XYZ file of C-alpha atoms in Angstrom:
672
model
C 17.382 20.127 29.874
C 19.934 17.968 28.065
C 17.099 16.169 26.307
C 15.567 19.425 25.082
C 18.882 20.807 23.917
C 19.672 17.591 22.047
C 16.243 17.439 20.446
C 15.634 21.091 19.649
C 19.186 22.353 19.216
C 18.435 25.602 21.105
C 20.851 27.435 23.321
C 20.105 27.659 27.037
C 19.244 31.336 26.757
C 16.728 30.534 24.005
C 15.000 27.990 26.230
C 14.579 30.349 29.187
C 13.858 33.483 27.190
C 10.429 34.781 28.107
C 10.168 32.749 31.315
C 10.845 35.881 33.357
C 10.469 39.139 31.449
C 11.793 41.297 34.273
C 14.998 39.311 34.665
C 15.463 39.215 30.927
C 15.265 43.029 30.695
C 17.631 43.562 33.620
C 20.276 41.244 32.241
C 19.794 41.891 28.500
C 23.373 42.872 27.872
C 24.800 40.019 29.944
C 22.525 37.493 28.236
C 23.568 38.778 24.799
C 27.218 38.341 25.776
C 26.565 34.806 26.947
C 24.557 34.146 23.781
C 27.549 35.107 21.669
C 29.925 33.010 23.780
C 28.065 29.721 23.114
C 28.955 28.729 19.504
C 28.525 24.967 20.002
C 24.716 24.992 19.636
C 22.685 26.362 16.731
C 20.571 29.439 17.355
C 17.529 28.366 15.364
C 15.316 25.744 16.942
C 14.787 23.860 13.663
C 17.844 24.954 11.689
C 21.085 23.164 10.994
C 24.147 24.351 12.873
C 25.556 25.994 9.741
C 22.237 27.758 9.147
C 21.952 26.387 5.596
C 18.754 24.381 6.177
C 15.710 25.381 8.228
C 12.505 23.449 8.733
C 8.918 24.451 9.474
C 7.115 21.486 10.988
C 3.333 21.229 10.764
C 1.196 18.865 12.828
C -1.924 17.862 10.899
C -5.036 16.130 12.159
C -5.548 14.029 9.016
C -4.126 10.590 8.346
C -1.098 10.570 6.041
C -1.989 7.038 4.896
C -5.145 8.481 3.298
C -3.780 9.036 -0.197
C -6.428 11.559 -1.263
C -5.910 13.656 1.867
C -2.115 13.454 1.612
C -2.302 14.492 -2.051
C -4.348 17.579 -1.195
C -1.907 18.503 1.582
C 1.078 18.126 -0.748
C -0.529 20.226 -3.481
C -1.512 22.980 -1.035
C 1.950 22.944 0.545
C 3.691 23.237 -2.817
C 1.356 26.074 -3.774
C 2.091 27.841 -0.483
C 5.839 27.554 -0.957
C 5.567 29.103 -4.403
C 3.599 32.033 -2.957
C 6.111 32.751 -0.190
C 9.185 32.492 -2.418
C 10.847 35.940 -2.435
C 11.128 37.644 -5.785
C 14.800 38.355 -5.139
C 15.506 34.844 -3.850
C 19.049 33.574 -4.437
C 19.501 30.992 -7.155
C 20.381 28.222 -4.689
C 17.282 28.716 -2.512
C 15.162 25.577 -2.445
C 11.721 25.339 -0.867
C 10.550 21.740 -0.674
C 7.941 19.659 1.108
C 9.194 16.658 3.061
C 7.844 14.008 5.368
C 5.131 11.405 5.271
C 2.577 13.609 3.495
C 4.955 13.826 0.530
C 6.007 10.212 0.033
C 2.719 8.517 -0.848
C 1.348 11.221 -3.221
C 4.709 11.580 -4.955
C 4.945 7.812 -5.273
C 1.517 7.857 -6.913
C 2.612 10.566 -9.350
C 5.744 8.694 -10.321
C 3.839 5.412 -10.623
C 1.290 7.060 -12.933
C 4.113 8.485 -15.031
C 5.841 5.102 -15.191
C 2.540 3.467 -16.082
C 2.007 5.824 -19.016
C 5.513 5.307 -20.360
C 5.614 1.559 -19.921
C 2.067 1.111 -21.247
C 3.005 2.821 -24.502
C 6.212 0.830 -24.887
C 4.565 -2.425 -23.819
C 1.720 -1.956 -26.302
C 4.165 -1.143 -29.080
C 6.316 -4.198 -28.352
C 3.329 -6.543 -28.104
C 1.895 -5.208 -31.362
C 5.278 -5.682 -33.006
C 5.382 -9.304 -31.873
C 1.795 -9.915 -32.992
C 2.431 -8.387 -36.415
C 5.584 -10.497 -36.732
C 3.411 -13.567 -36.129
C 0.263 -12.652 -38.076
C -0.881 -10.576 -41.017
C -3.602 -7.932 -40.832
C -5.313 -5.862 -38.178
C -8.195 -8.239 -37.598
C -5.963 -10.301 -35.312
C -6.036 -7.442 -32.812
C -9.812 -7.798 -32.563
C -9.585 -11.567 -32.248
C -7.082 -11.272 -29.401
C -8.373 -8.118 -27.727
C -12.092 -8.874 -27.422
C -11.778 -12.095 -25.328
C -9.003 -10.508 -23.276
C -11.144 -7.455 -22.515
C -14.165 -9.595 -21.678
C -12.172 -11.809 -19.334
C -10.648 -8.760 -17.627
C -14.095 -7.157 -17.154
C -15.520 -10.362 -15.722
C -12.578 -10.651 -13.344
C -12.836 -7.006 -12.290
C -16.529 -7.434 -11.653
C -15.847 -10.447 -9.497
C -13.155 -8.565 -7.562
C -15.478 -5.576 -7.108
C -18.139 -7.810 -5.599
C -15.750 -8.622 -2.754
C -13.596 -5.489 -2.486
C -13.974 -1.930 -3.767
C -10.288 -1.193 -4.316
C -7.289 -2.583 -6.142
C -3.903 -2.776 -4.462
C -0.458 -3.595 -5.813
C -1.044 -7.326 -5.454
C -4.434 -7.467 -7.165
C -3.311 -5.015 -9.864
C -0.341 -7.224 -10.649
C -2.712 -10.187 -10.660
C -4.630 -8.520 -13.497
C -1.379 -8.027 -15.420
C -0.658 -11.698 -14.855
C -4.091 -12.622 -16.195
C -3.563 -10.498 -19.280
C -0.445 -12.511 -20.070
C -2.251 -15.791 -19.534
C -5.398 -14.677 -21.344
C -3.726 -13.593 -24.564
C -1.872 -16.920 -24.733
C -5.100 -18.826 -25.376
C -5.916 -16.658 -28.353
C -2.389 -16.819 -29.757
C -2.370 -20.623 -29.631
C -5.778 -20.957 -31.279
C -5.005 -18.396 -33.986
C -1.638 -20.007 -34.735
C -3.150 -23.471 -35.218
C -6.110 -21.979 -37.055
C -3.755 -20.168 -39.419
C -1.733 -23.353 -39.953
C -4.797 -25.352 -41.017
C -6.064 -22.490 -43.197
C -2.691 -22.420 -44.988
C -3.206 -26.101 -45.859
C -6.384 -25.216 -47.705
C -9.043 -25.921 -45.108
C -12.122 -23.752 -44.766
C -12.587 -21.427 -41.805
C -14.968 -23.865 -40.110
C -12.663 -26.829 -40.752
C -9.554 -24.942 -39.557
C -11.327 -23.809 -36.411
C -12.537 -27.311 -35.647
C -9.084 -28.782 -36.293
C -7.485 -26.174 -34.025
C -9.830 -27.109 -31.200
C -9.226 -30.804 -31.877
C -5.499 -30.206 -31.626
C -5.577 -27.817 -28.643
C -8.730 -28.686 -26.729
C -7.196 -31.038 -24.206
C -3.969 -28.974 -24.000
C -5.854 -25.757 -23.228
C -8.042 -27.478 -20.671
C -5.005 -29.150 -19.133
C -3.022 -25.901 -19.013
C -5.948 -24.034 -17.462
C -6.593 -26.669 -14.817
C -2.954 -27.069 -13.803
C -2.375 -23.304 -13.711
C -5.475 -22.796 -11.562
C -4.307 -25.514 -9.187
C -0.905 -23.854 -8.916
C -2.386 -20.442 -8.154
C -5.055 -21.816 -5.820
C -2.336 -23.459 -3.739
C -1.029 -19.970 -2.891
C -4.196 -19.355 -0.892
C -2.580 -21.342 1.925
C 0.339 -18.873 2.201
C 0.573 -16.875 5.434
C 1.368 -13.664 3.554
C -2.066 -12.320 2.637
C -0.758 -10.620 -0.510
C 0.168 -13.911 -2.146
C -2.933 -15.642 -0.858
C -5.074 -12.893 -2.390
C -3.221 -12.966 -5.689
C -3.486 -16.754 -5.845
C -7.267 -16.669 -5.536
C -7.660 -13.838 -8.054
C -5.329 -15.516 -10.541
C -6.996 -18.928 -10.211
C -10.499 -17.563 -10.787
C -9.340 -15.073 -13.411
C -7.503 -17.756 -15.413
C -10.703 -19.750 -15.630
C -12.632 -16.684 -16.797
C -9.980 -15.869 -19.403
C -10.191 -19.422 -20.746
C -13.987 -19.255 -20.925
C -13.895 -15.839 -22.616
C -11.525 -17.141 -25.295
C -13.482 -20.355 -25.932
C -16.831 -18.550 -26.053
C -15.902 -15.407 -28.005
C -12.999 -16.229 -30.311
C -14.759 -18.841 -32.529
C -17.757 -16.638 -33.395
C -15.450 -13.664 -33.935
C -13.300 -15.668 -36.331
C -16.251 -16.940 -38.333
C -17.998 -13.566 -38.330
C -14.839 -11.774 -39.416
C -14.291 -14.259 -42.246
C -17.905 -13.855 -43.395
C -17.739 -10.044 -43.412
C -14.243 -9.734 -44.889
C -13.089 -13.104 -46.265
C -9.461 -14.021 -45.662
C -7.657 -13.736 -49.002
C -4.159 -14.537 -47.768
C -2.648 -16.739 -45.046
C -3.194 -15.449 -41.538
C 0.327 -16.433 -40.444
C 3.573 -14.946 -41.667
C 6.138 -17.356 -43.028
C 9.206 -18.121 -40.897
C 11.358 -20.110 -43.349
C 14.434 -20.370 -41.145
C 12.728 -21.828 -38.092
C 12.034 -25.270 -39.634
C 15.714 -25.577 -40.533
C 16.719 -24.563 -37.008
C 14.263 -27.053 -35.544
C 15.642 -29.780 -37.790
C 19.196 -28.998 -36.644
C 18.201 -29.231 -33.000
C 16.592 -32.624 -33.534
C 19.919 -34.190 -34.465
C 21.467 -33.864 -30.985
C 18.729 -34.564 -28.407
C 20.985 -36.307 -25.888
C 23.555 -33.486 -25.958
C 20.822 -30.884 -25.486
C 19.299 -32.745 -22.541
C 22.678 -33.244 -20.868
C 23.763 -29.654 -21.553
C 20.530 -28.304 -20.102
C 20.905 -30.358 -16.934
C 24.500 -29.232 -16.485
C 23.548 -25.564 -17.004
C 20.614 -25.878 -14.608
C 22.825 -27.531 -11.989
C 25.592 -24.935 -12.256
C 23.249 -21.947 -12.220
C 21.133 -23.582 -9.528
C 24.155 -23.791 -7.232
C 24.825 -20.080 -7.672
C 21.153 -19.415 -6.874
C 21.979 -20.184 -3.240
C 23.416 -16.660 -3.058
C 20.081 -15.094 -4.003
C 19.100 -12.710 -1.199
C 16.375 -10.249 -0.240
C 16.757 -6.511 -0.721
C 16.444 -5.102 2.784
C 17.236 -1.470 1.988
C 13.957 -0.138 0.612
C 15.548 3.162 -0.393
C 17.105 1.213 -3.283
C 13.605 0.319 -4.458
C 12.392 3.926 -4.541
C 12.744 6.354 -7.469
C 15.415 9.005 -7.159
C 12.731 11.671 -7.427
C 11.352 10.511 -4.069
C 14.318 12.225 -2.416
C 14.248 16.017 -2.534
C 17.998 16.174 -1.928
C 17.824 18.545 1.063
C 19.683 17.287 4.133
C 17.020 18.382 6.581
C 17.726 15.703 9.196
C 20.344 17.855 10.937
C 17.844 20.685 11.215
C 15.430 18.391 13.061
C 18.100 17.550 15.681
C 17.027 13.965 16.136
C 13.244 14.264 15.862
C 13.305 12.941 12.285
C 14.453 9.544 13.479
C 12.296 6.428 13.594
C 9.776 6.854 16.420
C 7.930 4.405 18.674
C 4.964 5.662 20.692
C 4.316 4.513 24.258
C 0.638 4.919 25.167
C -0.711 4.497 28.691
C -3.845 5.202 30.689
C -2.214 8.231 32.278
C 1.104 10.072 32.501
C 2.262 8.138 35.578
C 2.086 4.731 33.870
C 4.071 6.066 30.907
C 6.669 7.692 33.163
C 7.200 4.449 35.081
C 7.860 2.465 31.916
C 10.088 5.146 30.427
C 12.060 5.413 33.680
C 12.756 1.666 33.531
C 13.779 1.893 29.876
C 16.035 4.833 30.651
C 17.813 2.797 33.328
C 18.254 -0.061 30.863
C 19.850 2.343 28.384
C 19.546 2.410 24.570
C 22.031 -0.510 24.137
C 22.708 0.212 20.473
C 19.116 1.273 19.907
C 20.128 4.950 19.806
C 23.458 6.733 19.875
C 22.391 9.688 22.011
C 21.622 8.520 25.577
C 19.895 11.823 26.435
C 17.329 12.206 23.670
C 16.076 8.723 22.834
C 13.167 8.963 25.320
C 10.825 11.951 25.401
C 7.812 12.342 27.674
C 5.865 15.213 29.180
C 8.346 15.321 32.080
C 10.905 16.811 29.674
C 8.667 19.913 29.555
C 6.856 19.769 32.915
C 9.375 18.431 35.468
C 8.107 16.686 38.619
C 8.455 18.200 42.165
C 8.437 21.736 40.817
C 7.804 23.308 44.254
C 11.045 21.916 45.680
C 12.884 22.779 42.500
C 11.636 26.377 42.527
C 12.687 26.753 46.161
C 16.180 25.588 45.283
C 16.245 27.923 42.264
C 15.172 30.863 44.455
C 18.003 30.232 46.916
C 20.429 29.835 44.026
C 19.190 33.085 42.503
C 19.877 34.980 45.741
C 23.365 33.493 45.942
C 24.068 34.458 42.329
C 22.839 38.013 42.989
C 25.198 38.372 45.950
C 28.079 36.915 43.952
C 27.430 39.224 41.030
C 27.281 42.305 43.294
C 30.552 41.424 45.031
C 32.440 40.000 42.018
C 34.694 41.556 39.463
C 33.520 42.437 35.961
C 34.897 39.176 34.587
C 33.136 37.172 37.290
C 29.925 39.055 36.607
C 30.049 38.049 32.951
C 30.600 34.421 33.901
C 27.725 34.478 36.404
C 25.336 36.105 33.950
C 24.451 32.831 32.259
C 23.548 31.254 35.585
C 21.420 34.267 36.549
C 19.501 33.788 33.321
C 18.882 30.154 34.204
C 17.842 31.022 37.745
C 15.372 33.711 36.641
C 12.419 31.338 37.004
C 9.668 32.124 39.505
C 6.520 30.336 38.406
C 5.922 26.592 37.887
C 5.493 25.271 34.354
C 2.014 24.028 33.457
C 0.328 22.833 30.267
C -1.066 26.292 29.487
C 2.389 27.856 29.544
C 3.831 25.395 27.051
C 4.052 26.204 23.346
C 1.180 24.887 21.308
C 3.390 22.542 19.279
C 4.467 20.811 22.498
C 0.937 20.246 23.743
C -0.218 18.975 20.339
C 2.834 16.750 20.097
C 2.190 14.994 23.417
C -1.631 15.043 23.523
C -3.571 11.912 22.548
C -6.788 11.782 20.538
C -8.863 12.039 23.734
C -7.161 15.291 24.704
C -5.032 13.827 27.508
C -1.638 15.490 27.811
C 1.307 13.310 28.805
C -0.437 9.957 28.456
C 2.123 8.850 25.921
C 5.809 9.210 25.245
C 8.069 8.884 22.228
C 11.063 6.584 21.844
C 13.550 7.485 19.123
C 15.920 5.049 17.459
C 18.709 5.643 15.000
C 17.774 2.540 13.027
C 16.499 3.729 9.621
C 12.852 3.002 8.932
C 13.598 2.146 5.287
C 15.924 -0.728 6.181
C 13.897 -3.911 6.551
C 16.664 -5.712 8.429
C 16.868 -2.950 11.042
C 13.090 -2.780 11.286
C 13.078 -6.508 11.911
C 15.358 -5.862 14.900
C 13.045 -3.047 15.953
C 10.009 -5.326 15.775
C 11.727 -7.868 18.034
C 12.731 -5.134 20.486
C 9.177 -3.739 20.612
C 7.733 -7.237 21.089
C 10.028 -7.774 24.086
C 8.843 -4.469 25.559
C 5.222 -5.451 25.093
C 5.796 -8.641 27.048
C 7.633 -6.832 29.841
C 5.317 -3.807 30.115
C 1.744 -5.017 29.519
C 0.336 -1.933 31.300
C 1.134 0.268 28.272
C 0.883 -0.090 24.532
C 3.675 0.350 22.000
C 2.927 1.585 18.496
C 5.668 1.381 15.890
C 4.372 1.975 12.326
C 7.862 1.627 10.871
C 8.235 -1.775 12.534
C 5.497 -3.115 10.249
C 8.168 -3.443 7.599
C 10.100 -5.590 10.033
C 7.143 -7.957 10.365
C 6.170 -8.126 6.687
C 9.621 -8.939 5.309
C 10.306 -11.885 7.678
C 6.857 -13.267 6.854
C 7.550 -12.755 3.160
C 10.979 -14.354 3.435
C 9.571 -17.293 5.381
C 6.743 -17.667 2.872
C 9.015 -17.645 -0.183
C 9.959 -21.364 0.017
C 6.354 -22.233 0.773
C 5.156 -20.156 -2.162
C 7.419 -22.120 -4.475
C 6.512 -25.445 -2.855
C 2.760 -24.780 -2.830
C 2.707 -23.569 -6.423
C 4.713 -26.579 -7.605
C 2.556 -28.922 -5.536
C -0.606 -27.464 -7.050
C 0.800 -27.805 -10.556
C 1.974 -31.343 -9.836
C -1.362 -32.511 -8.448
C -3.337 -30.790 -11.201
C -1.215 -32.343 -13.926
C -1.284 -35.769 -12.283
C -5.044 -35.830 -11.713
C -6.010 -34.519 -15.137
C -3.229 -36.139 -17.167
C -3.614 -39.507 -15.395
C 0.012 -40.308 -16.146
C 3.002 -40.088 -13.837
C 5.443 -39.885 -16.761
C 3.570 -37.087 -18.484
C 3.407 -35.232 -15.195
C 7.127 -35.646 -14.776
C 7.613 -34.576 -18.387
C 5.996 -31.156 -17.847
C 7.355 -30.584 -14.334
C 11.011 -31.204 -15.183
C 11.253 -28.290 -17.643
C 9.772 -25.963 -15.028
C 12.416 -26.995 -12.473
C 15.219 -26.687 -15.030
C 13.946 -23.294 -16.164
C 13.644 -21.897 -12.639
C 17.117 -23.128 -11.692
C 18.567 -21.343 -14.694
C 16.571 -18.178 -14.079
C 17.522 -17.903 -10.409
C 21.181 -18.363 -11.252
C 21.001 -15.654 -13.910
C 19.363 -13.286 -11.407
C 22.332 -13.786 -9.083
C 24.732 -13.054 -11.944
C 22.784 -9.862 -12.704
C 22.858 -8.901 -9.004
C 19.057 -8.821 -8.817
C 17.741 -9.364 -5.304
C 14.297 -10.547 -4.306
C 11.857 -7.938 -3.056
C 8.153 -7.337 -2.577
C 8.066 -6.311 -6.238
C 9.767 -9.061 -8.201
C 8.729 -11.913 -5.911
C 5.305 -11.579 -7.514
C 6.817 -12.708 -10.817
C 7.392 -16.308 -9.805
C 3.750 -17.435 -9.670
C 3.417 -15.910 -13.146
C 6.537 -17.734 -14.354
C 5.214 -21.010 -12.947
C 1.849 -20.574 -14.652
C 3.258 -19.611 -18.045
C 6.052 -22.172 -17.791
C 3.730 -25.080 -17.107
C 1.385 -23.886 -19.877
C 4.191 -23.880 -22.427
C 5.402 -27.298 -21.310
C 1.899 -28.770 -21.590
C 1.381 -27.356 -25.093
C 4.770 -28.597 -26.333
C 4.611 -32.020 -24.706
C 1.005 -32.683 -25.688
C 1.722 -31.443 -29.213
C 4.713 -33.762 -29.631
C 2.878 -36.737 -28.170
C -0.394 -36.078 -30.008
C -1.818 -38.203 -32.746
C -0.993 -35.597 -35.424
C 2.529 -34.875 -34.216
C 4.124 -36.648 -37.180
C 2.172 -34.455 -39.573
C 4.053 -31.359 -38.455
C 1.518 -29.794 -36.095
C 4.079 -29.849 -33.287
C 5.917 -27.121 -35.172
C 2.763 -24.983 -35.072
C 2.602 -25.645 -31.332
C 6.199 -24.515 -30.894
C 5.518 -21.404 -32.926
C 2.465 -20.609 -30.794
C 4.424 -21.122 -27.573
C 7.203 -18.902 -28.879
C 4.755 -16.183 -29.944
C 2.838 -16.148 -26.662
C 6.022 -16.168 -24.561
C 7.522 -13.384 -26.658
C 4.517 -11.152 -26.050
C 4.851 -11.721 -22.308
C 8.584 -10.980 -22.344
C 7.997 -7.866 -24.454
C 5.283 -6.594 -22.128
C 7.315 -7.009 -18.957
C 10.557 -5.817 -20.522
C 8.955 -2.406 -20.931
C 9.234 -1.969 -17.150
C 12.992 -1.585 -17.598
C 12.435 2.086 -18.520
C 10.512 2.834 -15.310
C 11.920 5.345 -12.840
C 10.994 3.075 -9.956
C 13.864 0.629 -9.296
C 11.376 -1.821 -7.814
C 9.432 -1.939 -11.081
C 12.697 -2.243 -13.006
C 13.667 -5.274 -10.929
C 10.204 -6.713 -11.557
C 10.600 -6.254 -15.313
C 14.103 -7.726 -15.401
C 13.069 -10.681 -13.248
C 10.047 -11.362 -15.452
C 12.112 -11.094 -18.636
C 14.731 -13.511 -17.272
C 12.289 -16.107 -15.933
C 9.965 -16.025 -18.949
C 12.881 -16.156 -21.404
C 14.243 -19.129 -19.505
C 10.828 -20.781 -19.787
C 10.625 -20.388 -23.542
C 14.216 -21.542 -24.074
C 13.720 -24.691 -22.008
C 10.259 -25.471 -23.389
C 11.244 -25.060 -27.044
C 14.780 -26.490 -27.008
C 15.346 -28.698 -23.972
C 11.868 -30.214 -23.610
C 11.577 -31.438 -27.251
C 14.991 -33.048 -26.894
C 13.844 -34.682 -23.646
C 10.703 -36.010 -25.348
C 12.766 -37.540 -28.142
C 15.190 -39.150 -25.698
C 12.283 -40.399 -23.573
C 10.626 -41.940 -26.645
C 13.876 -43.681 -27.459
C 13.907 -45.157 -23.981
C 10.183 -45.988 -24.244
C 9.494 -44.156 -20.970
C 6.291 -42.700 -22.377
C 4.908 -45.896 -23.851
C 2.007 -46.006 -21.401
C 1.234 -42.361 -22.011
C 0.784 -42.534 -25.790
C -2.657 -41.267 -26.813
C -4.840 -43.678 -28.729
C -7.076 -41.226 -30.560
C -7.654 -37.557 -31.118
C -7.031 -34.962 -28.442
C -10.769 -34.727 -27.765
C -10.581 -37.912 -25.747
C -8.137 -36.452 -23.282
C -4.459 -36.899 -22.591
C-alpha cells in the first residue's frame, strides 16, 4: 500500500473506492469525512499536490526511437490538445506534450531550423571570403563543381554500404567539404599568381600543378592515413567517421584534379579572363617581411605560449550533464515530475521467465535497500505483487475478522470514535480477491510483456537523472553488478546506455589523438622520406593543438560528443596547411616568391573553414554552438601557427642546416 501511495499519490479512500460498492454506499458520509481529514496526500492520481499540474499518461505500442512514428504521435497529440482547449480557458493554462515521444521529433525540428539558419550564414561568410580572395563569379563554378562531384561520389559510396546518415557520417561530409574546397582554393590561388605574371592559362595551370602537385598528393596521403588510423578506435562513431573521411578525402582530391583543369580552360575559352583572378593584398607582403626579421623570437614565443596553454589544458573536462547540450526549447517549462509522483524517474526493467523469478530477485534487492540509488525506500521497486498481493486467502480471512471487530466497535462507540473508525471500515470493506481482470487497464498494460505475460517483469526506479552521464555511468556499473549476481533474470536500462558510451568515448579520446597523430606521422614519413621534414610538419600541429586546448579551457568549453568530432578535422586541416607551407618554403621556386602565394592559399582555405564553422555559434543547440566554437578555435590556431610560427621555424632550421638533407634537387614533380 505504501508503494502505491508513494507512486500514485492517491489517498487511501481513493484506492479502495469501488472495491465494495455496498460498503461504500453505507459509509458514504463517514468516508467523505475521512477524505476531508487527510490533507497530506493529493486527491488526483496524476496531479501535483497543489493541483496546478495534472498529467494524462498514454501507453503506446510503437517504438519512440522510430523518429517517423514519434513525429506522427507528437503532431497528433499537439492537434488533440488544441481541439480540447476550452474556449474560455484562463490565460495561464498550458497544454503541452512531454515524454520520450516529444524529445526526438522536437530535436529534429530544432536541428532543421538550426541547419537552415547556419547554412545561410555559413554560405554568406564563405562567399565573402572567396570574393575577398578572388574576382568574379566564375570562381564559384570552379570551386563548387569538384566539391559537388566529390560529395556525390562519397554519398554514393556510403549508400552502397548503409542507407542512412547519422550525426557522425553527416559531420564527416561537412569535414570533407572543408577539405575538398581547400584543393581548389590552393590551385586557383597559384593559378591566379602565375596568370598575374603574364603566363597563359595553360602555362599558369601547368605551373600551379608543378608547384602544388607533390604538396597536394602529400597532404592527401597524410590526411587519409590520419583518418584511417581512427578505424582502430573502440568507439564505432569515430571508427566510422575515420573510414568515411579517409575515402572521401581521396575522392575529393580526385574530383579536383580531374574536373578543375578542364573547367578552368573551358571557362577561359568561353569567356577569356580580362583581369587578374586574384585580388591584391598590398599590406600582407609588408607584414610578411616584418615577421621575417624576428624568426627566433617567434619560434621561442610560440613554444612558450604552447607550453603555458598546454599546461592549462590539463583542466579540460567532459560535459556530463547532457541537459546543457540541449536547446532551451526542448524543455516545455511545466514541472510535471511532481504530478507523476516518482514514476517519471529513470527506470530499469527486470525481465524474467515468470513472476516468481522476478519476485525473488526483487525481494533480495529490497532487503539490500536502495543504498543511495533512490531516496524513497518504499517506491523504488514495483512488481505485480504491489497490485496482486500474495496469500490473498489468508489476508481476506484476517480482513473479514477485522471488519467484524470494527463493526462491533463502531456500534458500541461514541460519535467521535465512530468517525475515527470509519477510515478503517473503508479499508476493511474488501471481500473478493484481486485478480488481473479486476485491475485497471493501465496497470495490466504497464506490467505485461510483449508475449502477454502479466507480472513477468518489474520496474526499478532511481533518482539519478538520465541526462547526467556521470550518474548513468554509476547506474551502468550497478546494473552490471546485478546481472552478475542474478543471471536468472535480465536487466534492461536504456538510460544506462549513456553511461556506457561516455566512458568509452572518454577512454577513446587519448587513443583518437594518438592514432590520428600516428597515422599522420607514418604517412608523412613514408611519403616524404625525410625525418626532418616529418618533424617539421608535425611540430606545428602539436603547438597548435596545445594552444587550442588551452584556449578552450579559458573559454570554459568542455568536451562532448559534439565538439570531440572537431579534432580529427583540425588534425587533417592542420597537417595540410603545414605541408603546403613547408613544401612551399623549401621548394625550388621558393626564392621567387611563390611561398607567399602558398601562404595566401593556406590563409584563404583556413578562413573559409573558420567562417563555415563559426556560423554554428548562432544555433539554438548548445552542443552545436560548442562544436562551432571549438572548430573556430582549433582552426584559427592552425592558421596562426602555420603562417607565423612555422615559417619562422623553417628559417631558423635553415640557419642551423637541419634541413640540408631534405632540400629538393629539382621541381616538385619529382617528389619531396
